[in-house]
Amino acid sequence: MTQQLPEWLDPSPWLDGGGSSPADVERALGCDEPGPRELAALLSPAAHAYTEIMAQRARTLTQRHFGRTISMYAPLYLANYCTSGCAYCGFASDRVQPRRRLEPTEVEKELDSLKGMGFEDVLLLTGERTSHAGFEYLLECVSLAARRFHAVGVEAFPMTTREYAFLANAGCSGVTLYQETYDPFQYDRLHRWGPKKEYLDRLEAPARAMESGMRTVGLGVLLGLSDPVFDAVCLLRHAGHLRRIHWKSGITISFPRLQPQAGNFTAPVPIDEAQLARLVFAVRIVLPDVPLLLSTRERPEFRDGMAGLGITKMSAGSRTTVGGYAGTEPGTDGQFQVSDQRSVPDICEMLRGRGLQPVFKNWDSVFRDGEAGGRG
Ligand code: SF4
């Protein structure tokens, strides 16, 4: 069953079939408080001729709000069990591959490997909630991570406000939950079965996380699944809606692009690197103070070029397999293919060579558990 969009999300007043003119693009570039209308203009065909101007604007805004810093993080895949049937995912329940989860001692080994690589910010990932990897398991993994890392994020399944509060109390500082696509028809078609088919439950989960006191919430769409302009305007409206109501928490935005994966699903609306770059520039222009992330899904040369040009946070040395860092399970497929396989020192060297500073830690939890000094 497809879903009617809530009024606060509906992008239709700003989508006019790509009919923006060069004058609309120039107005958007000159606007003091750009919003959905300006974003749609900056993503229209008329904006192609303004790509260089957009890139320069993105660089200026990025430096104004973030200096020359790039925050570094690493993903850690805890489990590849899943009951959902997302057509685009290598972990979907109909993919034939070994399934497993990391046991707590293995999680500790993986965390220690990442710590040894210099990371202070880790993102823990699982599939949809299963009996093998449910809430209690995730909570335990968050506790293990929070003893070692200053920033612990989770990218898992939608939870209740109460569950998010438990995670926050255990040391979770961020929740990442991509809507994948905001197009309700495409969403229904691509999420073939399982809990992830519930569009509204997923859409409302970031608000529940913020309500629970979570410090940051990461939003995004999986680029390639649907019309990128429709999705980008919805993403901006979603971010604006959350920021208005839950202003104490922060937002981050990622730009995951569909990559080859077990199942060989191909993108219905492929977007190339030039389109992705323009999307990053346009989002930076309309959200100048929001951290923007780019993962190792993208080629090294593209990531190098985008660092500091809108992008302010990057993963490095990533493995998308369960047990990929300490080598406890070399036999499973990753969720998708990693394109940038360079080591952490190599990426740091690249950033420094571009006049950028890799940052591994930029905050501390001083009063966690009521104790000055945070974690022991
Ligand atoms: S995207 Fe997430 S919910 Fe969907 S099949 Fe993959 S792991 Fe499961």
Short mmCIF file of C-alpha atoms and ligand atoms in Angstrom, two decimals:
data_model
loop_
_atom_site.label_atom_id
_atom_site.label_comp_id
_atom_site.label_asym_id
_atom_site.label_seq_id
_atom_site.Cartn_x
_atom_site.Cartn_y
_atom_site.Cartn_z
CA MET A 1 0.00 0.00 0.00
CA THR A 2 1.44 3.41 -0.90
CA GLN A 3 1.58 6.33 1.45
CA GLN A 4 0.20 9.86 1.24
CA LEU A 5 2.93 12.38 2.09
CA PRO A 6 2.37 14.51 5.20
CA GLU A 7 1.87 18.21 4.43
CA TRP A 8 5.19 19.17 6.10
CA LEU A 9 7.06 16.90 3.67
CA ASP A 10 5.18 17.35 0.40
CA PRO A 11 7.61 18.82 -2.20
CA SER A 12 5.05 19.36 -4.97
CA PRO A 13 4.72 23.19 -4.63
CA TRP A 14 8.42 23.48 -5.59
CA LEU A 15 8.63 20.90 -8.35
CA ASP A 16 7.71 22.27 -11.70
CA GLY A 17 9.16 19.62 -13.99
CA GLY A 18 12.66 21.10 -14.20
CA GLY A 19 11.34 24.35 -15.63
CA SER A 20 13.69 26.68 -13.74
CA SER A 21 15.35 29.35 -15.89
CA PRO A 22 18.88 30.80 -15.61
CA ALA A 23 17.26 33.79 -13.85
CA ASP A 24 15.79 31.39 -11.23
CA VAL A 25 19.25 29.89 -10.66
CA GLU A 26 20.81 33.33 -10.26
CA ARG A 27 18.04 34.32 -7.85
CA ALA A 28 18.73 31.14 -5.86
CA LEU A 29 22.46 31.93 -5.74
CA GLY A 30 21.73 35.46 -4.53
CA CYS A 31 19.13 34.45 -1.94
CA ASP A 32 19.94 35.15 1.73
CA GLU A 33 17.83 32.30 3.07
CA PRO A 34 17.55 29.68 0.34
CA GLY A 35 14.87 27.01 0.79
CA PRO A 36 13.07 24.33 -1.24
CA ARG A 37 12.38 26.65 -4.20
CA GLU A 38 16.05 27.60 -4.45
CA LEU A 39 17.21 24.00 -4.02
CA ALA A 40 14.95 22.88 -6.88
CA ALA A 41 16.38 25.66 -9.07
CA LEU A 42 19.98 24.71 -8.19
CA LEU A 43 19.26 21.11 -9.18
CA SER A 44 17.49 21.98 -12.46
CA PRO A 45 19.10 21.56 -15.90
CA ALA A 46 19.48 25.37 -16.05
CA ALA A 47 21.96 25.16 -13.15
CA HIS A 48 24.48 23.03 -15.09
CA ALA A 49 26.08 26.17 -16.50
CA TYR A 50 26.57 27.45 -12.93
CA THR A 51 28.37 24.39 -11.54
CA GLU A 52 31.68 26.22 -11.00
CA ILE A 53 29.95 29.12 -9.24
CA MET A 54 28.06 26.64 -7.05
CA ALA A 55 31.30 24.84 -6.20
CA GLN A 56 32.98 28.09 -5.15
CA ARG A 57 29.96 29.08 -3.06
CA ALA A 58 29.97 25.63 -1.42
CA ARG A 59 33.67 25.94 -0.60
CA THR A 60 33.25 29.42 0.91
CA LEU A 61 30.28 28.39 3.06
CA THR A 62 32.03 25.21 4.18
CA GLN A 63 35.13 27.11 5.27
CA ARG A 64 33.01 29.74 7.03
CA HIS A 65 31.19 27.15 9.15
CA PHE A 66 33.72 24.32 9.47
CA GLY A 67 37.12 25.85 8.77
CA ARG A 68 39.46 23.49 6.92
CA THR A 69 38.54 20.43 8.98
CA ILE A 70 37.27 17.01 7.88
CA SER A 71 35.88 14.80 10.64
CA MET A 72 36.77 11.13 10.32
CA TYR A 73 34.62 8.12 11.22
CA ALA A 74 34.47 4.40 10.60
CA PRO A 75 31.49 2.06 10.07
CA LEU A 76 31.40 -1.25 11.95
CA TYR A 77 29.03 -3.94 10.68
CA LEU A 78 27.78 -5.95 13.66
CA ALA A 79 25.47 -8.40 11.89
CA ASN A 80 24.10 -9.21 8.45
CA TYR A 81 20.85 -10.91 9.49
CA CYS A 82 17.78 -9.24 8.05
CA THR A 83 14.10 -10.01 7.60
CA SER A 84 13.47 -7.28 5.05
CA GLY A 85 13.58 -7.58 1.30
CA CYS A 86 15.00 -4.26 0.10
CA ALA A 87 15.64 -4.86 -3.59
CA TYR A 88 18.89 -2.85 -3.57
CA CYS A 89 20.65 -4.46 -0.58
CA GLY A 90 23.19 -7.28 -0.35
CA PHE A 91 21.85 -8.22 3.11
CA ALA A 92 18.21 -8.69 1.95
CA SER A 93 16.70 -11.89 3.32
CA ASP A 94 16.56 -13.59 -0.10
CA ARG A 95 20.31 -13.17 -0.78
CA VAL A 96 22.14 -16.46 -0.37
CA GLN A 97 25.20 -15.81 1.78
CA PRO A 98 26.49 -16.84 5.22
CA ARG A 99 24.75 -14.93 8.00
CA ARG A 100 26.26 -14.10 11.34
CA ARG A 101 26.60 -11.57 14.07
CA LEU A 102 29.64 -10.54 16.03
CA GLU A 103 29.61 -11.89 19.56
CA PRO A 104 30.58 -9.38 22.28
CA THR A 105 34.20 -10.54 22.44
CA GLU A 106 34.44 -10.16 18.64
CA VAL A 107 32.83 -6.71 18.83
CA GLU A 108 35.52 -5.72 21.31
CA LYS A 109 38.23 -6.99 18.95
CA GLU A 110 36.77 -4.98 16.05
CA LEU A 111 36.45 -1.88 18.22
CA ASP A 112 40.03 -2.26 19.41
CA SER A 113 41.21 -2.60 15.80
CA LEU A 114 39.41 0.63 14.88
CA LYS A 115 40.79 2.36 17.95
CA GLY A 116 44.26 1.23 16.89
CA MET A 117 43.66 2.89 13.52
CA GLY A 118 43.10 6.18 15.36
CA PHE A 119 39.30 6.46 15.18
CA GLU A 120 37.27 8.14 17.92
CA ASP A 121 33.94 8.11 16.05
CA VAL A 122 32.34 4.77 15.17
CA LEU A 123 29.06 3.96 13.44
CA LEU A 124 27.54 0.57 14.40
CA LEU A 125 25.38 -1.04 11.69
CA THR A 126 22.90 -3.89 11.60
CA GLY A 127 19.98 -4.90 9.38
CA GLU A 128 16.36 -4.85 10.48
CA ARG A 129 15.50 -6.06 13.99
CA THR A 130 15.82 -9.88 14.25
CA SER A 131 16.02 -12.37 17.09
CA HIS A 132 19.77 -12.64 16.32
CA ALA A 133 20.46 -8.92 16.38
CA GLY A 134 17.69 -7.06 18.17
CA PHE A 135 17.55 -4.12 20.54
CA GLU A 136 19.24 -5.76 23.54
CA TYR A 137 22.14 -6.88 21.37
CA LEU A 138 22.55 -3.39 19.89
CA LEU A 139 22.40 -1.84 23.36
CA GLU A 140 25.20 -4.11 24.56
CA CYS A 141 27.33 -3.22 21.52
CA VAL A 142 26.75 0.50 22.11
CA SER A 143 27.93 0.09 25.71
CA LEU A 144 31.08 -1.69 24.54
CA ALA A 145 31.76 1.03 21.98
CA ALA A 146 31.07 3.92 24.38
CA ARG A 147 33.77 2.64 26.72
CA ARG A 148 36.30 3.15 23.96
CA PHE A 149 35.01 5.89 21.63
CA HIS A 150 33.96 9.49 22.13
CA ALA A 151 31.26 9.38 19.47
CA VAL A 152 29.12 6.28 18.91
CA GLY A 153 26.44 6.25 16.23
CA VAL A 154 24.01 3.51 15.22
CA GLU A 155 22.57 2.82 11.80
CA ALA A 156 20.03 0.09 12.43
CA PHE A 157 16.23 -0.26 12.56
CA PRO A 158 13.59 2.31 13.58
CA MET A 159 13.03 2.24 17.35
CA THR A 160 10.65 3.62 19.94
CA THR A 161 11.45 6.84 21.79
CA ARG A 162 12.06 4.76 24.92
CA GLU A 163 14.54 2.51 23.11
CA TYR A 164 16.39 5.51 21.71
CA ALA A 165 16.58 6.95 25.24
CA PHE A 166 18.16 3.70 26.49
CA LEU A 167 20.73 3.88 23.70
CA ALA A 168 21.50 7.53 24.49
CA ASN A 169 21.97 6.68 28.17
CA ALA A 170 24.36 3.89 27.17
CA GLY A 171 26.53 6.39 25.31
CA CYS A 172 25.03 6.54 21.83
CA SER A 173 25.47 10.05 20.48
CA GLY A 174 23.95 9.71 17.01
CA VAL A 175 21.35 7.83 14.99
CA THR A 176 21.57 7.49 11.22
CA LEU A 177 18.40 6.46 9.42
CA TYR A 178 18.07 7.07 5.70
CA GLN A 179 14.59 7.16 4.22
CA GLU A 180 16.25 5.66 1.07
CA THR A 181 13.63 7.41 -1.09
CA TYR A 182 10.85 9.78 -0.06
CA ASP A 183 8.81 8.81 -3.14
CA PRO A 184 6.07 6.68 -1.57
CA PHE A 185 5.35 4.72 -4.77
CA GLN A 186 8.99 3.83 -5.40
CA TYR A 187 9.46 3.11 -1.68
CA ASP A 188 6.60 0.61 -1.75
CA ARG A 189 7.94 -1.07 -4.89
CA LEU A 190 11.56 -1.41 -3.70
CA HIS A 191 10.84 -2.54 -0.13
CA ARG A 192 9.40 -5.86 -1.14
CA TRP A 193 8.67 -7.27 2.33
CA GLY A 194 9.56 -6.95 5.99
CA PRO A 195 9.34 -4.20 8.62
CA LYS A 196 11.11 -1.69 6.39
CA LYS A 197 8.05 -1.59 4.18
CA GLU A 198 6.46 0.71 6.79
CA TYR A 199 7.20 4.11 5.20
CA LEU A 200 5.71 6.26 7.97
CA ASP A 201 7.34 4.33 10.80
CA ARG A 202 10.72 4.97 9.21
CA LEU A 203 9.96 8.58 8.35
CA GLU A 204 9.02 9.40 11.94
CA ALA A 205 11.91 7.55 13.62
CA PRO A 206 14.44 10.45 13.42
CA ALA A 207 11.97 12.64 15.35
CA ARG A 208 11.64 9.92 17.99
CA ALA A 209 15.45 9.74 18.28
CA MET A 210 15.67 13.51 18.75
CA GLU A 211 12.82 13.47 21.26
CA SER A 212 14.81 10.94 23.30
CA GLY A 213 17.71 13.38 23.59
CA MET A 214 19.95 11.93 20.87
CA ARG A 215 22.69 14.45 20.05
CA THR A 216 22.63 14.07 16.25
CA VAL A 217 20.46 12.44 13.63
CA GLY A 218 21.75 11.53 10.17
CA LEU A 219 19.42 11.76 7.19
CA GLY A 220 19.87 10.76 3.57
CA VAL A 221 18.47 9.04 0.52
CA LEU A 222 20.03 6.21 -1.45
CA LEU A 223 20.89 7.99 -4.68
CA GLY A 224 19.87 6.03 -7.75
CA LEU A 225 16.54 4.77 -6.43
CA SER A 226 14.33 7.66 -7.46
CA ASP A 227 14.12 11.21 -8.86
CA PRO A 228 16.98 13.03 -7.07
CA VAL A 229 15.25 16.43 -7.17
CA PHE A 230 12.07 15.09 -5.57
CA ASP A 231 14.14 13.31 -2.93
CA ALA A 232 16.42 16.30 -2.28
CA VAL A 233 13.53 18.71 -1.72
CA CYS A 234 11.86 16.19 0.62
CA LEU A 235 15.15 15.72 2.45
CA LEU A 236 15.48 19.48 2.95
CA ARG A 237 11.89 19.72 4.20
CA HIS A 238 12.43 16.76 6.55
CA ALA A 239 15.59 18.38 7.96
CA GLY A 240 13.80 21.73 8.37
CA HIS A 241 10.84 20.08 10.10
CA LEU A 242 13.10 18.29 12.58
CA ARG A 243 15.24 21.35 13.26
CA ARG A 244 12.20 23.51 13.99
CA ILE A 245 10.79 21.07 16.55
CA HIS A 246 13.92 19.45 17.99
CA TRP A 247 16.32 22.37 17.85
CA LYS A 248 18.58 21.04 20.61
CA SER A 249 19.80 18.15 18.43
CA GLY A 250 21.90 18.39 15.29
CA ILE A 251 21.33 17.07 11.79
CA THR A 252 23.84 15.52 9.41
CA ILE A 253 23.23 14.60 5.78
CA SER A 254 24.90 11.81 3.79
CA PHE A 255 25.03 11.15 0.06
CA PRO A 256 25.10 7.34 -0.34
CA ARG A 257 24.95 6.33 -4.00
CA LEU A 258 23.83 2.87 -5.07
CA GLN A 259 26.83 0.57 -5.59
CA PRO A 260 27.12 -3.00 -6.91
CA GLN A 261 25.92 -5.54 -4.30
CA ALA A 262 24.89 -9.19 -3.94
CA GLY A 263 21.63 -9.38 -5.89
CA ASN A 264 22.92 -7.20 -8.76
CA PHE A 265 20.13 -4.66 -8.49
CA THR A 266 20.73 -1.80 -10.91
CA ALA A 267 19.77 1.80 -10.22
CA PRO A 268 16.42 2.76 -11.80
CA VAL A 269 17.50 6.44 -11.86
CA PRO A 270 21.32 6.33 -11.99
CA ILE A 271 23.10 9.53 -11.12
CA ASP A 272 26.64 10.24 -12.25
CA GLU A 273 29.46 11.95 -10.37
CA ALA A 274 28.75 15.35 -11.91
CA GLN A 275 25.14 15.18 -10.67
CA LEU A 276 26.29 14.01 -7.26
CA ALA A 277 28.76 16.89 -7.02
CA ARG A 278 26.05 19.43 -7.94
CA LEU A 279 23.74 17.87 -5.35
CA VAL A 280 26.40 18.27 -2.63
CA PHE A 281 27.04 21.91 -3.67
CA ALA A 282 23.31 22.71 -3.72
CA VAL A 283 22.67 21.11 -0.31
CA ARG A 284 25.64 23.00 1.16
CA ILE A 285 24.21 26.27 -0.22
CA VAL A 286 20.77 25.69 1.35
CA LEU A 287 22.10 24.15 4.59
CA PRO A 288 25.39 26.01 5.18
CA ASP A 289 25.95 24.83 8.76
CA VAL A 290 25.00 21.14 8.48
CA PRO A 291 27.77 18.49 8.40
CA LEU A 292 27.71 16.67 5.04
CA LEU A 293 29.14 13.15 4.78
CA LEU A 294 30.71 11.17 1.95
CA SER A 295 31.59 7.51 2.43
CA THR A 296 34.04 5.11 0.80
CA ARG A 297 31.28 4.09 -1.63
CA GLU A 298 32.77 6.74 -3.92
CA ARG A 299 36.02 6.62 -5.94
CA PRO A 300 39.18 8.05 -4.33
CA GLU A 301 39.55 10.78 -6.97
CA PHE A 302 35.97 11.95 -6.48
CA ARG A 303 36.27 11.96 -2.69
CA ASP A 304 39.52 13.89 -2.89
CA GLY A 305 37.86 16.54 -5.01
CA MET A 306 34.80 16.87 -2.77
CA ALA A 307 36.66 17.11 0.54
CA GLY A 308 36.10 20.63 1.85
CA LEU A 309 33.97 21.46 -1.17
CA GLY A 310 30.77 20.92 0.80
CA ILE A 311 31.79 17.62 2.41
CA THR A 312 32.96 17.89 6.05
CA LYS A 313 32.94 14.30 7.29
CA MET A 314 34.38 11.17 5.67
CA SER A 315 34.82 7.51 6.45
CA ALA A 316 38.18 5.85 5.84
CA GLY A 317 39.63 2.35 5.74
CA SER A 318 36.04 1.00 5.74
CA ARG A 319 34.95 -2.64 5.65
CA THR A 320 31.31 -3.48 4.91
CA THR A 321 31.64 -7.12 5.98
CA VAL A 322 30.78 -8.44 9.44
CA GLY A 323 34.12 -8.81 11.23
CA GLY A 324 36.06 -7.00 8.55
CA TYR A 325 38.61 -5.14 10.69
CA ALA A 326 40.01 -7.79 13.01
CA GLY A 327 39.63 -10.45 10.30
CA THR A 328 37.30 -12.62 12.39
CA GLU A 329 35.06 -13.45 9.40
CA PRO A 330 36.53 -13.16 5.94
CA GLY A 331 33.79 -15.39 4.42
CA THR A 332 30.79 -13.03 4.11
CA ASP A 333 29.90 -10.53 1.39
CA GLY A 334 29.70 -6.86 2.29
CA GLN A 335 26.48 -4.85 2.14
CA PHE A 336 27.87 -3.16 -0.97
CA GLN A 337 31.23 -2.70 -2.69
CA VAL A 338 33.69 -0.17 -1.29
CA SER A 339 35.34 2.00 -3.97
CA ASP A 340 37.90 3.89 -1.88
CA GLN A 341 40.10 1.18 -0.35
CA ARG A 342 42.93 3.44 0.78
CA SER A 343 44.29 3.20 4.30
CA VAL A 344 43.55 5.79 6.98
CA PRO A 345 47.11 7.26 6.85
CA ASP A 346 46.84 7.58 3.05
CA ILE A 347 43.55 9.47 3.29
CA CYS A 348 44.91 11.73 6.04
CA GLU A 349 47.95 12.47 3.90
CA MET A 350 45.70 13.32 0.95
CA LEU A 351 43.64 15.70 3.12
CA ARG A 352 46.72 17.44 4.51
CA GLY A 353 48.08 17.77 0.99
CA ARG A 354 44.93 19.71 0.14
CA GLY A 355 45.32 22.05 3.11
CA LEU A 356 42.66 20.22 5.12
CA GLN A 357 42.95 18.88 8.65
CA PRO A 358 41.63 15.40 9.45
CA VAL A 359 39.89 15.51 12.85
CA PHE A 360 39.31 12.31 14.82
CA LYS A 361 37.71 13.83 17.89
CA ASN A 362 35.75 17.05 18.21
CA TRP A 363 33.60 16.55 21.28
CA ASP A 364 33.57 14.84 24.66
CA SER A 365 30.78 13.58 26.91
CA VAL A 366 31.72 15.24 30.17
CA PHE A 367 28.78 14.31 32.39
CA ARG A 368 27.79 10.89 31.08
CA ASP A 369 26.24 8.72 33.82
CA GLY A 370 26.42 11.68 36.19
CA GLU A 371 30.19 11.47 36.47
CA ALA A 372 32.53 14.31 35.61
CA GLY A 373 35.03 13.08 33.09
CA GLY A 374 32.60 10.94 31.10
CA ARG A 375 33.64 7.37 30.43
CA GLY A 376 36.20 5.69 32.59
S1 SF4 B 1 18.75 -2.14 3.61
FE1 SF4 B 1 18.69 -2.73 5.78
S2 SF4 B 1 16.60 -3.46 6.08
FE2 SF4 B 1 16.93 -3.48 3.88
S3 SF4 B 1 17.62 -5.56 3.40
FE3 SF4 B 1 19.46 -4.28 3.74
S4 SF4 B 1 20.01 -4.57 5.88
FE4 SF4 B 1 17.85 -5.28 5.61
#
